[in-house]
mmCIF file of C-alpha atoms and ligand atoms in Angstrom:
data_model
loop_
_atom_site.group_PDB
_atom_site.id
_atom_site.type_symbol
_atom_site.label_atom_id
_atom_site.label_comp_id
_atom_site.label_asym_id
_atom_site.label_seq_id
_atom_site.Cartn_x
_atom_site.Cartn_y
_atom_site.Cartn_z
ATOM 1 C CA MET M 166 -4.775 14.864 -49.847
ATOM 2 C CA ASN M 167 -3.977 15.067 -46.117
ATOM 3 C CA GLN M 168 -3.327 18.418 -44.354
ATOM 4 C CA VAL M 169 -0.520 18.514 -41.799
ATOM 5 C CA ILE M 170 0.652 21.276 -39.410
ATOM 6 C CA LEU M 171 4.393 21.550 -38.841
ATOM 7 C CA LEU M 172 6.488 23.584 -36.449
ATOM 8 C CA LYS M 173 8.197 26.141 -38.731
ATOM 9 C CA ASP M 174 10.217 28.099 -36.221
ATOM 10 C CA ARG M 175 10.816 27.941 -32.499
ATOM 11 C CA PRO M 176 8.690 30.877 -31.188
ATOM 12 C CA LYS M 177 10.505 33.807 -29.679
ATOM 13 C CA GLY M 178 8.264 35.083 -26.806
ATOM 14 C CA LYS M 179 4.598 34.606 -27.453
ATOM 15 C CA PRO M 180 3.930 32.144 -30.342
ATOM 16 C CA SER M 181 2.540 33.578 -33.547
ATOM 17 C CA LEU M 182 0.956 32.071 -36.717
ATOM 18 C CA LYS M 183 4.262 32.490 -38.555
ATOM 19 C CA ASP M 184 5.815 29.841 -36.276
ATOM 20 C CA PHE M 185 3.496 27.194 -37.884
ATOM 21 C CA GLU M 186 3.388 25.837 -41.465
ATOM 22 C CA PHE M 187 0.545 24.030 -43.301
ATOM 23 C CA THR M 188 1.567 21.379 -45.753
ATOM 24 C CA GLU M 189 -0.139 18.483 -47.611
ATOM 25 C CA GLU M 190 0.787 14.827 -48.029
ATOM 26 C CA GLU M 191 -0.755 11.762 -49.560
ATOM 27 C CA LYS M 192 -3.484 10.298 -47.424
ATOM 28 C CA PRO M 193 -1.834 7.339 -45.667
ATOM 29 C CA GLN M 194 -2.923 3.651 -46.057
ATOM 30 C CA PRO M 195 -2.866 1.307 -43.027
ATOM 31 C CA LYS M 196 -0.542 -1.729 -43.284
ATOM 32 C CA ASP M 197 -1.324 -5.040 -41.580
ATOM 33 C CA GLY M 198 -1.632 -4.451 -37.850
ATOM 34 C CA GLU M 199 -2.413 -0.744 -38.292
ATOM 35 C CA ILE M 200 -5.535 1.430 -38.191
ATOM 36 C CA LEU M 201 -6.397 4.543 -40.169
ATOM 37 C CA LEU M 202 -7.523 7.388 -37.999
ATOM 38 C CA LYS M 203 -9.574 10.553 -38.822
ATOM 39 C CA THR M 204 -8.879 13.459 -36.407
ATOM 40 C CA LYS M 205 -12.099 14.674 -34.687
ATOM 41 C CA TYR M 206 -11.204 16.774 -31.608
ATOM 42 C CA VAL M 207 -7.774 18.329 -30.953
ATOM 43 C CA SER M 208 -6.679 19.492 -27.496
ATOM 44 C CA VAL M 209 -4.464 22.606 -27.448
ATOM 45 C CA ASP M 210 -2.575 23.011 -24.150
ATOM 46 C CA PRO M 211 -0.173 25.532 -22.606
ATOM 47 C CA TYR M 212 2.522 22.943 -21.976
ATOM 48 C CA LEU M 213 2.952 22.592 -25.795
ATOM 49 C CA ARG M 214 4.807 25.924 -25.615
ATOM 50 C CA GLY M 215 7.531 24.256 -23.529
ATOM 51 C CA ARG M 216 7.915 21.528 -26.228
ATOM 52 C CA MET M 217 8.571 24.269 -28.799
ATOM 53 C CA ARG M 218 11.858 25.183 -26.993
ATOM 54 C CA ASN M 219 14.946 23.133 -27.821
ATOM 55 C CA GLU M 220 15.332 22.109 -24.146
ATOM 56 C CA LYS M 221 15.536 18.834 -22.288
ATOM 57 C CA SER M 222 12.374 18.250 -20.313
ATOM 58 C CA TYR M 223 10.078 15.426 -19.178
ATOM 59 C CA ILE M 224 8.951 15.004 -22.765
ATOM 60 C CA PRO M 225 11.085 15.536 -25.918
ATOM 61 C CA PRO M 226 10.931 18.877 -27.712
ATOM 62 C CA PHE M 227 9.135 19.262 -31.060
ATOM 63 C CA GLU M 228 11.438 19.298 -34.036
ATOM 64 C CA VAL M 229 11.454 22.140 -36.542
ATOM 65 C CA GLY M 230 9.965 21.105 -39.812
ATOM 66 C CA LYS M 231 8.089 18.097 -38.231
ATOM 67 C CA PRO M 232 4.393 17.758 -37.367
ATOM 68 C CA LEU M 233 3.159 18.939 -33.974
ATOM 69 C CA GLU M 234 1.210 16.667 -31.749
ATOM 70 C CA SER M 235 -1.202 16.854 -28.800
ATOM 71 C CA GLY M 236 -4.076 14.922 -27.228
ATOM 72 C CA ILE M 237 -6.530 13.986 -29.909
ATOM 73 C CA ILE M 238 -9.748 12.095 -30.178
ATOM 74 C CA ALA M 239 -9.858 10.277 -33.544
ATOM 75 C CA GLU M 240 -12.241 7.881 -35.236
ATOM 76 C CA VAL M 241 -11.032 4.573 -36.589
ATOM 77 C CA ILE M 242 -12.123 4.640 -40.269
ATOM 78 C CA GLU M 243 -10.293 1.478 -41.378
ATOM 79 C CA SER M 244 -8.776 -1.360 -39.253
ATOM 80 C CA LYS M 245 -6.200 -3.933 -39.985
ATOM 81 C CA ASN M 246 -5.597 -4.408 -36.239
ATOM 82 C CA LYS M 247 -7.697 -6.969 -34.340
ATOM 83 C CA ASN M 248 -7.929 -4.746 -31.298
ATOM 84 C CA PHE M 249 -9.841 -1.942 -33.059
ATOM 85 C CA GLU M 250 -12.934 -1.860 -35.171
ATOM 86 C CA LYS M 251 -14.114 0.652 -37.750
ATOM 87 C CA GLY M 252 -16.159 3.219 -35.871
ATOM 88 C CA ASP M 253 -14.205 3.049 -32.634
ATOM 89 C CA PHE M 254 -13.108 6.319 -31.112
ATOM 90 C CA VAL M 255 -9.662 6.523 -29.543
ATOM 91 C CA ASN M 256 -7.781 9.062 -27.483
ATOM 92 C CA GLY M 257 -4.018 9.546 -27.542
ATOM 93 C CA MET M 258 -1.043 11.749 -28.287
ATOM 94 C CA LEU M 259 -1.373 12.044 -32.109
ATOM 95 C CA GLN M 260 -0.059 14.348 -34.797
ATOM 96 C CA TRP M 261 -1.701 17.502 -36.127
ATOM 97 C CA LYS M 262 -2.835 15.731 -39.366
ATOM 98 C CA GLN M 263 -6.358 15.214 -40.698
ATOM 99 C CA PHE M 264 -5.546 11.372 -41.252
ATOM 100 C CA GLN M 265 -2.887 9.211 -39.817
ATOM 101 C CA THR M 266 -2.111 5.518 -39.262
ATOM 102 C CA SER M 267 -1.162 3.977 -35.989
ATOM 103 C CA ASN M 268 -0.309 0.495 -34.660
ATOM 104 C CA GLY M 269 -2.582 1.307 -31.759
ATOM 105 C CA ASN M 270 0.231 1.666 -29.094
ATOM 106 C CA GLY M 271 -0.602 4.359 -26.628
ATOM 107 C CA LEU M 272 -4.165 4.746 -27.809
ATOM 108 C CA ASN M 273 -7.152 4.274 -25.531
ATOM 109 C CA LYS M 274 -10.696 3.548 -26.655
ATOM 110 C CA VAL M 275 -13.175 6.102 -25.383
ATOM 111 C CA ASP M 276 -16.679 5.340 -24.245
ATOM 112 C CA ALA M 277 -18.948 7.627 -26.184
ATOM 113 C CA GLU M 278 -21.950 6.346 -24.183
ATOM 114 C CA ARG M 279 -20.556 7.536 -20.797
ATOM 115 C CA ALA M 280 -19.713 11.109 -21.742
ATOM 116 C CA PRO M 281 -19.469 13.379 -24.800
ATOM 117 C CA LEU M 282 -16.285 12.551 -26.745
ATOM 118 C CA LYS M 283 -14.773 16.106 -26.124
ATOM 119 C CA ALA M 284 -14.991 15.562 -22.385
ATOM 120 C CA TYR M 285 -12.178 12.956 -22.695
ATOM 121 C CA LEU M 286 -9.780 15.854 -23.625
ATOM 122 C CA GLY M 287 -10.929 17.933 -20.687
ATOM 123 C CA VAL M 288 -12.726 17.094 -17.505
ATOM 124 C CA LEU M 289 -12.342 13.278 -17.991
ATOM 125 C CA GLY M 290 -9.016 13.715 -19.794
ATOM 126 C CA LEU M 291 -5.554 14.871 -18.787
ATOM 127 C CA THR M 292 -6.606 18.302 -17.565
ATOM 128 C CA GLY M 293 -9.365 16.971 -15.193
ATOM 129 C CA ILE M 294 -7.008 14.165 -14.109
ATOM 130 C CA THR M 295 -4.251 16.708 -13.397
ATOM 131 C CA ALA M 296 -6.528 18.704 -11.086
ATOM 132 C CA TYR M 297 -7.668 15.570 -9.348
ATOM 133 C CA LEU M 298 -4.233 14.079 -8.798
ATOM 134 C CA GLY M 299 -2.494 17.418 -8.021
ATOM 135 C CA LEU M 300 -4.912 17.813 -5.112
ATOM 136 C CA ASP M 301 -5.061 14.182 -4.089
ATOM 137 C CA LYS M 302 -1.315 13.622 -4.047
ATOM 138 C CA ILE M 303 0.034 16.996 -2.995
ATOM 139 C CA GLY M 304 -2.639 19.570 -1.936
ATOM 140 C CA LYS M 305 -4.678 17.214 0.195
ATOM 141 C CA PRO M 306 -7.449 19.786 0.929
ATOM 142 C CA GLN M 307 -9.291 19.110 4.207
ATOM 143 C CA LYS M 308 -12.847 20.142 5.135
ATOM 144 C CA GLY M 309 -12.977 23.676 6.483
ATOM 145 C CA GLU M 310 -9.587 24.689 4.839
ATOM 146 C CA THR M 311 -9.140 27.508 2.306
ATOM 147 C CA LEU M 312 -8.123 26.446 -1.270
ATOM 148 C CA LEU M 313 -6.901 29.157 -3.547
ATOM 149 C CA VAL M 314 -6.720 28.361 -7.308
ATOM 150 C CA SER M 315 -5.023 30.384 -10.141
ATOM 151 C CA GLY M 316 -6.034 29.947 -13.754
ATOM 152 C CA ALA M 317 -9.380 29.224 -12.078
ATOM 153 C CA ALA M 318 -11.604 29.564 -15.143
ATOM 154 C CA GLY M 319 -9.388 27.322 -17.222
ATOM 155 C CA ALA M 320 -9.484 23.606 -17.860
ATOM 156 C CA VAL M 321 -7.404 22.431 -14.867
ATOM 157 C CA GLY M 322 -8.332 25.295 -12.450
ATOM 158 C CA SER M 323 -12.070 24.994 -12.874
ATOM 159 C CA VAL M 324 -11.915 21.357 -11.974
ATOM 160 C CA ALA M 325 -9.518 21.914 -9.042
ATOM 161 C CA GLY M 326 -11.866 24.519 -7.609
ATOM 162 C CA GLN M 327 -14.867 22.228 -7.799
ATOM 163 C CA ILE M 328 -13.019 19.350 -6.172
ATOM 164 C CA GLY M 329 -12.236 21.789 -3.359
ATOM 165 C CA LYS M 330 -15.926 22.460 -2.914
ATOM 166 C CA ILE M 331 -16.660 18.718 -2.924
ATOM 167 C CA LYS M 332 -14.105 18.317 -0.211
ATOM 168 C CA GLY M 333 -15.736 21.042 1.956
ATOM 169 C CA CYS M 334 -13.220 23.854 1.461
ATOM 170 C CA ARG M 335 -13.723 27.597 1.042
ATOM 171 C CA VAL M 336 -12.531 28.055 -2.505
ATOM 172 C CA VAL M 337 -11.173 31.307 -3.928
ATOM 173 C CA GLY M 338 -10.293 31.615 -7.625
ATOM 174 C CA ILE M 339 -8.027 33.900 -9.549
ATOM 175 C CA ALA M 340 -8.743 34.739 -13.250
ATOM 176 C CA GLY M 341 -8.315 37.444 -15.897
ATOM 177 C CA THR M 342 -11.772 38.775 -16.816
ATOM 178 C CA GLU M 343 -14.884 39.892 -15.017
ATOM 179 C CA GLU M 344 -16.936 37.345 -17.055
ATOM 180 C CA LYS M 345 -14.669 34.557 -15.775
ATOM 181 C CA ILE M 346 -14.853 35.868 -12.234
ATOM 182 C CA ASP M 347 -18.717 35.691 -12.357
ATOM 183 C CA ARG M 348 -18.779 32.347 -14.148
ATOM 184 C CA ILE M 349 -16.547 30.497 -11.642
ATOM 185 C CA GLN M 350 -18.704 31.709 -8.786
ATOM 186 C CA GLU M 351 -22.118 31.123 -10.450
ATOM 187 C CA LYS M 352 -21.368 27.869 -12.353
ATOM 188 C CA PHE M 353 -18.627 26.234 -10.282
ATOM 189 C CA GLY M 354 -19.573 27.497 -6.744
ATOM 190 C CA PHE M 355 -16.317 29.269 -5.947
ATOM 191 C CA ASP M 356 -16.906 31.269 -2.760
ATOM 192 C CA ALA M 357 -14.882 34.370 -3.982
ATOM 193 C CA ALA M 358 -12.799 35.367 -7.006
ATOM 194 C CA ILE M 359 -10.117 37.922 -7.878
ATOM 195 C CA ASN M 360 -9.477 39.524 -11.255
ATOM 196 C CA TYR M 361 -5.712 39.664 -11.372
ATOM 197 C CA LYS M 362 -5.775 42.038 -14.263
ATOM 198 C CA THR M 363 -7.719 44.781 -12.487
ATOM 199 C CA THR M 364 -6.149 44.270 -9.046
ATOM 200 C CA ASN M 365 -3.028 46.278 -8.318
ATOM 201 C CA ASN M 366 -2.220 44.561 -4.979
ATOM 202 C CA MET M 367 -2.614 40.849 -5.228
ATOM 203 C CA LYS M 368 -1.157 40.142 -1.848
ATOM 204 C CA LYS M 369 -3.844 42.359 -0.249
ATOM 205 C CA ALA M 370 -6.640 41.039 -2.506
ATOM 206 C CA ILE M 371 -5.827 37.461 -1.539
ATOM 207 C CA ALA M 372 -5.721 38.374 2.143
ATOM 208 C CA GLU M 373 -9.150 40.005 1.832
ATOM 209 C CA ALA M 374 -10.701 37.038 -0.125
ATOM 210 C CA CYS M 375 -9.104 34.482 2.213
ATOM 211 C CA PRO M 376 -9.640 35.858 5.741
ATOM 212 C CA ASP M 377 -8.436 32.683 7.403
ATOM 213 C CA GLY M 378 -5.334 32.528 5.202
ATOM 214 C CA VAL M 379 -4.548 29.981 2.437
ATOM 215 C CA ASP M 380 -4.073 26.284 3.291
ATOM 216 C CA VAL M 381 -3.680 24.996 -0.221
ATOM 217 C CA TYR M 382 -2.614 26.964 -3.239
ATOM 218 C CA PHE M 383 -3.159 25.201 -6.599
ATOM 219 C CA ASP M 384 -0.977 27.162 -8.885
ATOM 220 C CA ASN M 385 -1.482 27.128 -12.661
ATOM 221 C CA VAL M 386 0.287 30.475 -13.481
ATOM 222 C CA GLY M 387 3.445 30.989 -11.320
ATOM 223 C CA GLY M 388 5.209 34.389 -11.353
ATOM 224 C CA GLU M 389 3.993 37.344 -9.307
ATOM 225 C CA ILE M 390 0.599 35.647 -8.418
ATOM 226 C CA LEU M 391 2.566 32.762 -6.805
ATOM 227 C CA ASP M 392 4.669 35.417 -4.836
ATOM 228 C CA ALA M 393 1.407 36.991 -3.597
ATOM 229 C CA ALA M 394 -0.172 33.593 -2.679
ATOM 230 C CA LEU M 395 2.994 32.555 -0.811
ATOM 231 C CA ALA M 396 2.745 35.627 1.378
ATOM 232 C CA ASN M 397 -0.714 34.438 2.479
ATOM 233 C CA MET M 398 -0.055 30.873 3.272
ATOM 234 C CA ASN M 399 -0.926 29.342 6.626
ATOM 235 C CA LYS M 400 1.267 27.088 8.771
ATOM 236 C CA TYR M 401 1.577 23.679 7.156
ATOM 237 C CA GLY M 402 0.178 25.071 3.893
ATOM 238 C CA ARG M 403 0.651 23.155 0.676
ATOM 239 C CA VAL M 404 1.511 24.741 -2.684
ATOM 240 C CA VAL M 405 0.748 22.556 -5.736
ATOM 241 C CA ASN M 406 2.988 23.833 -8.609
ATOM 242 C CA CYS M 407 0.907 22.522 -11.427
ATOM 243 C CA GLY M 408 1.809 25.148 -14.135
ATOM 244 C CA ALA M 409 3.463 28.457 -14.690
ATOM 245 C CA ILE M 410 1.899 29.932 -17.799
ATOM 246 C CA SER M 411 2.922 33.429 -16.881
ATOM 247 C CA LEU M 412 6.494 32.375 -17.493
ATOM 248 C CA TYR M 413 6.181 30.200 -20.583
ATOM 249 C CA ASN M 414 6.751 32.974 -23.139
ATOM 250 C CA LYS M 415 9.602 34.734 -21.168
ATOM 251 C CA THR M 416 12.741 35.070 -23.100
ATOM 252 C CA GLU M 417 14.953 35.769 -20.096
ATOM 253 C CA THR M 418 15.311 33.806 -16.959
ATOM 254 C CA PRO M 419 12.573 35.115 -14.565
ATOM 255 C CA THR M 420 13.588 36.474 -11.184
ATOM 256 C CA GLY M 421 11.582 37.008 -8.026
ATOM 257 C CA PRO M 422 11.667 37.023 -4.248
ATOM 258 C CA ARG M 423 13.498 34.222 -2.342
ATOM 259 C CA VAL M 424 10.989 31.860 -0.941
ATOM 260 C CA GLU M 425 12.967 29.753 1.568
ATOM 261 C CA THR M 426 12.284 31.725 4.741
ATOM 262 C CA THR M 427 8.632 31.859 3.968
ATOM 263 C CA LEU M 428 8.511 28.131 3.498
ATOM 264 C CA ILE M 429 10.595 27.450 6.642
ATOM 265 C CA LYS M 430 8.716 29.826 8.947
ATOM 266 C CA ASN M 431 5.370 28.398 8.014
ATOM 267 C CA SER M 432 6.420 24.722 7.394
ATOM 268 C CA ILE M 433 4.983 24.945 3.838
ATOM 269 C CA LEU M 434 5.257 22.105 1.389
ATOM 270 C CA MET M 435 5.707 23.368 -2.162
ATOM 271 C CA GLN M 436 5.833 20.624 -4.830
ATOM 272 C CA GLY M 437 5.896 20.562 -8.601
ATOM 273 C CA PHE M 438 4.671 17.566 -10.564
ATOM 274 C CA THR M 439 3.668 16.367 -13.998
ATOM 275 C CA VAL M 440 0.558 14.332 -14.183
ATOM 276 C CA ARG M 441 2.538 11.570 -15.912
ATOM 277 C CA ASP M 442 4.221 10.959 -12.476
ATOM 278 C CA PHE M 443 0.957 9.196 -11.485
ATOM 279 C CA VAL M 444 0.112 7.245 -14.631
ATOM 280 C CA LYS M 445 -1.094 4.264 -12.543
ATOM 281 C CA ASP M 446 -3.725 6.434 -10.878
ATOM 282 C CA PHE M 447 -5.257 7.710 -14.113
ATOM 283 C CA GLY M 448 -8.028 5.072 -14.209
ATOM 284 C CA PRO M 449 -9.345 5.573 -10.664
ATOM 285 C CA ALA M 450 -9.017 9.329 -11.128
ATOM 286 C CA GLN M 451 -11.092 9.321 -14.269
ATOM 287 C CA ASN M 452 -13.662 7.086 -12.645
ATOM 288 C CA GLN M 453 -14.090 9.424 -9.679
ATOM 289 C CA LEU M 454 -14.452 12.447 -11.970
ATOM 290 C CA ALA M 455 -17.082 10.599 -14.081
ATOM 291 C CA LYS M 456 -18.957 9.736 -10.981
ATOM 292 C CA TRP M 457 -19.015 13.232 -9.720
ATOM 293 C CA MET M 458 -20.302 14.357 -13.126
ATOM 294 C CA GLU M 459 -23.073 11.695 -13.005
ATOM 295 C CA GLN M 460 -23.959 12.998 -9.544
ATOM 296 C CA ASP M 461 -24.088 16.584 -10.787
ATOM 297 C CA LYS M 462 -21.313 17.528 -8.453
ATOM 298 C CA LEU M 463 -18.892 18.411 -11.209
ATOM 299 C CA SER M 464 -19.538 20.382 -14.359
ATOM 300 C CA TYR M 465 -17.327 21.855 -17.050
ATOM 301 C CA LEU M 466 -16.983 24.546 -19.658
ATOM 302 C CA GLU M 467 -15.438 24.238 -23.119
ATOM 303 C CA THR M 468 -14.391 26.781 -25.665
ATOM 304 C CA VAL M 469 -14.773 24.987 -29.048
ATOM 305 C CA VAL M 470 -13.072 26.393 -32.115
ATOM 306 C CA GLU M 471 -14.028 24.964 -35.479
ATOM 307 C CA GLY M 472 -11.651 23.854 -38.273
ATOM 308 C CA PHE M 473 -8.313 22.056 -38.586
ATOM 309 C CA GLU M 474 -6.836 25.261 -39.940
ATOM 310 C CA ASN M 475 -7.535 27.075 -36.665
ATOM 311 C CA ILE M 476 -5.562 24.797 -34.426
ATOM 312 C CA PRO M 477 -2.516 27.112 -34.176
ATOM 313 C CA GLN M 478 -4.637 30.204 -33.450
ATOM 314 C CA ALA M 479 -6.623 28.351 -30.764
ATOM 315 C CA PHE M 480 -3.246 27.457 -29.136
ATOM 316 C CA ILE M 481 -2.039 31.038 -29.328
ATOM 317 C CA ASP M 482 -5.272 32.259 -27.845
ATOM 318 C CA LEU M 483 -4.581 30.378 -24.598
ATOM 319 C CA PHE M 484 -1.918 32.969 -23.813
ATOM 320 C CA ASP M 485 -4.484 35.777 -24.201
ATOM 321 C CA GLY M 486 -6.991 34.059 -21.936
ATOM 322 C CA LYS M 487 -9.562 33.636 -24.786
ATOM 323 C CA ASN M 488 -10.742 30.242 -23.434
ATOM 324 C CA LYS M 489 -13.214 29.528 -20.704
ATOM 325 C CA GLY M 490 -12.708 25.953 -19.547
ATOM 326 C CA LYS M 491 -10.973 23.495 -21.980
ATOM 327 C CA MET M 492 -9.871 24.835 -25.358
ATOM 328 C CA ILE M 493 -10.688 22.268 -27.986
ATOM 329 C CA VAL M 494 -10.655 22.357 -31.829
ATOM 330 C CA VAL M 495 -13.323 20.360 -33.686
ATOM 331 C CA VAL M 496 -12.152 19.169 -37.032
HETATM 332 P P1 LIG L 123 -6.222 26.920 -19.265
HETATM 333 O O1 LIG L 123 -7.413 26.327 -19.739
HETATM 334 O O2 LIG L 123 -6.117 27.375 -17.829
HETATM 335 O O3 LIG L 123 -5.750 28.096 -20.279
HETATM 336 C C1 LIG L 123 -4.720 29.004 -20.016
HETATM 337 C C2 LIG L 123 -5.272 30.165 -19.167
HETATM 338 O O4 LIG L 123 -4.208 30.723 -18.498
HETATM 339 C C3 LIG L 123 -5.895 31.284 -19.984
HETATM 340 O O5 LIG L 123 -7.203 31.077 -20.304
HETATM 341 C C4 LIG L 123 -5.577 32.544 -19.200
HETATM 342 O O6 LIG L 123 -6.721 32.773 -18.319
HETATM 343 C C5 LIG L 123 -4.418 32.071 -18.235
HETATM 344 N N1 LIG L 123 -3.211 32.870 -18.485
HETATM 345 C C6 LIG L 123 -2.632 33.102 -19.720
HETATM 346 N N2 LIG L 123 -1.560 33.852 -19.552
HETATM 347 C C7 LIG L 123 -1.472 34.158 -18.251
HETATM 348 C C8 LIG L 123 -0.558 34.992 -17.429
HETATM 349 N N3 LIG L 123 0.434 35.610 -18.006
HETATM 350 N N4 LIG L 123 -0.855 35.084 -16.079
HETATM 351 C C9 LIG L 123 -1.906 34.414 -15.566
HETATM 352 N N5 LIG L 123 -2.750 33.661 -16.212
HETATM 353 C C10 LIG L 123 -2.559 33.517 -17.537
HETATM 354 O O7 LIG L 123 -4.968 25.803 -19.446
HETATM 355 P P2 LIG L 123 -4.896 24.427 -18.748
HETATM 356 O O8 LIG L 123 -5.958 24.332 -17.692
HETATM 357 O O9 LIG L 123 -4.814 23.432 -19.741
HETATM 358 O O10 LIG L 123 -3.531 24.552 -17.985
HETATM 359 C C11 LIG L 123 -3.327 25.314 -16.789
HETATM 360 C C12 LIG L 123 -1.915 25.190 -16.331
HETATM 361 O O11 LIG L 123 -1.671 23.847 -15.888
HETATM 362 C C13 LIG L 123 -0.894 25.495 -17.399
HETATM 363 O O12 LIG L 123 0.162 26.191 -16.783
HETATM 364 C C14 LIG L 123 -0.434 24.181 -17.794
HETATM 365 O O13 LIG L 123 0.867 24.184 -18.352
HETATM 366 C C15 LIG L 123 -0.521 23.398 -16.542
HETATM 367 N N6 LIG L 123 -0.673 21.937 -16.730
HETATM 368 C C16 LIG L 123 0.142 21.150 -15.923
HETATM 369 C C17 LIG L 123 0.040 19.789 -16.046
HETATM 370 C C18 LIG L 123 0.900 18.956 -15.128
HETATM 371 O O14 LIG L 123 1.034 17.767 -15.386
HETATM 372 N N7 LIG L 123 1.669 19.545 -14.198
HETATM 373 C C19 LIG L 123 -0.909 19.128 -16.872
HETATM 374 C C20 LIG L 123 -1.848 20.099 -17.561
HETATM 375 C C21 LIG L 123 -1.725 21.435 -17.530
HETATM 376 P P3 LIG L 123 -6.938 34.297 -17.668
HETATM 377 O O15 LIG L 123 -8.003 34.948 -18.514
HETATM 378 O O16 LIG L 123 -7.442 33.930 -16.325
HETATM 379 O O17 LIG L 123 -5.667 35.020 -17.750
#
């Protein structure tokens, strides 16, 4: 039999295990032109929370009673498609099932020789590419500038900070535990770090950690931390709105200070994006990230959870900051 995870209910506030349902189905058989895939590594990501709402977005919402999906590395265990061989590993948006068939559309083969397979869900996958392209297309950090990164110990933030160091910036990170604060400075070379959970005045803490002001703010969290960062931006600063995890579980429309006069007075560019805006740049971005890894300029952390049955909990744990680096489930 084949285990499958369905969306049982649309979460109200923070997701909980009761929003998910485990079910079983017959193990599928590939038809002509199809491959049979065995799930190996599952990426759980904050943006999946947005897909659990019944709202129009850049990607369709999940349907209640249907399987969830996310980025998955799977092994081809049977092939009736000439483009794939048994033993290939592929990466793509796949369902939370132990086994599934595919006609191969939207799947990319991954090179297990170049990097560990899990890396294709993190530093060499969508999160690493998001950090790279968010900075390359919007933040444009220059040597000598100050880059501030929130969610700095997470999958995207830890890569964004290291790219800032490669570009010659002073890099300051914001994260939610002392262990993360130490780790991003020791392992990733951040110049300073702020624990937002123990700091009662973020505006002042950012001003102290960034004595020359902030030129680029790479924002993964939104909300009050964004408000505090905006108050510290330099003239011609750039704000990269990558994510807003502090708002994802809100049940009411969030409110906050008006930003327009701050943006006008300081000629600040503030731009949101989804990494899919830049699909044609994924290949070069991944290549550059892999080169930096080979040159020991870029490293990464992973929090690896074992067991298909733990996928929902691993996803929920993102909202409690239980991951360092990329959260991945090994099946
Ligand atoms: P992370 O690996 O950063 O994991 C989430 C982290 O967010 C947690 O570990 C936690 O760390 C922090 N967090 C959770 N709740 C809050 C909160 N209320 N306030 C502040 N921090 C919080 O996830 P990713 O790197 O995968 O994603 C980071 C962000 O980037 C997300 O917002 C995501 O949606 C976005 N994203 C955007 C993409 C795009 O195309 N624009 C693509 C990929 C991701 P801590 O202990 O520090 O609180």
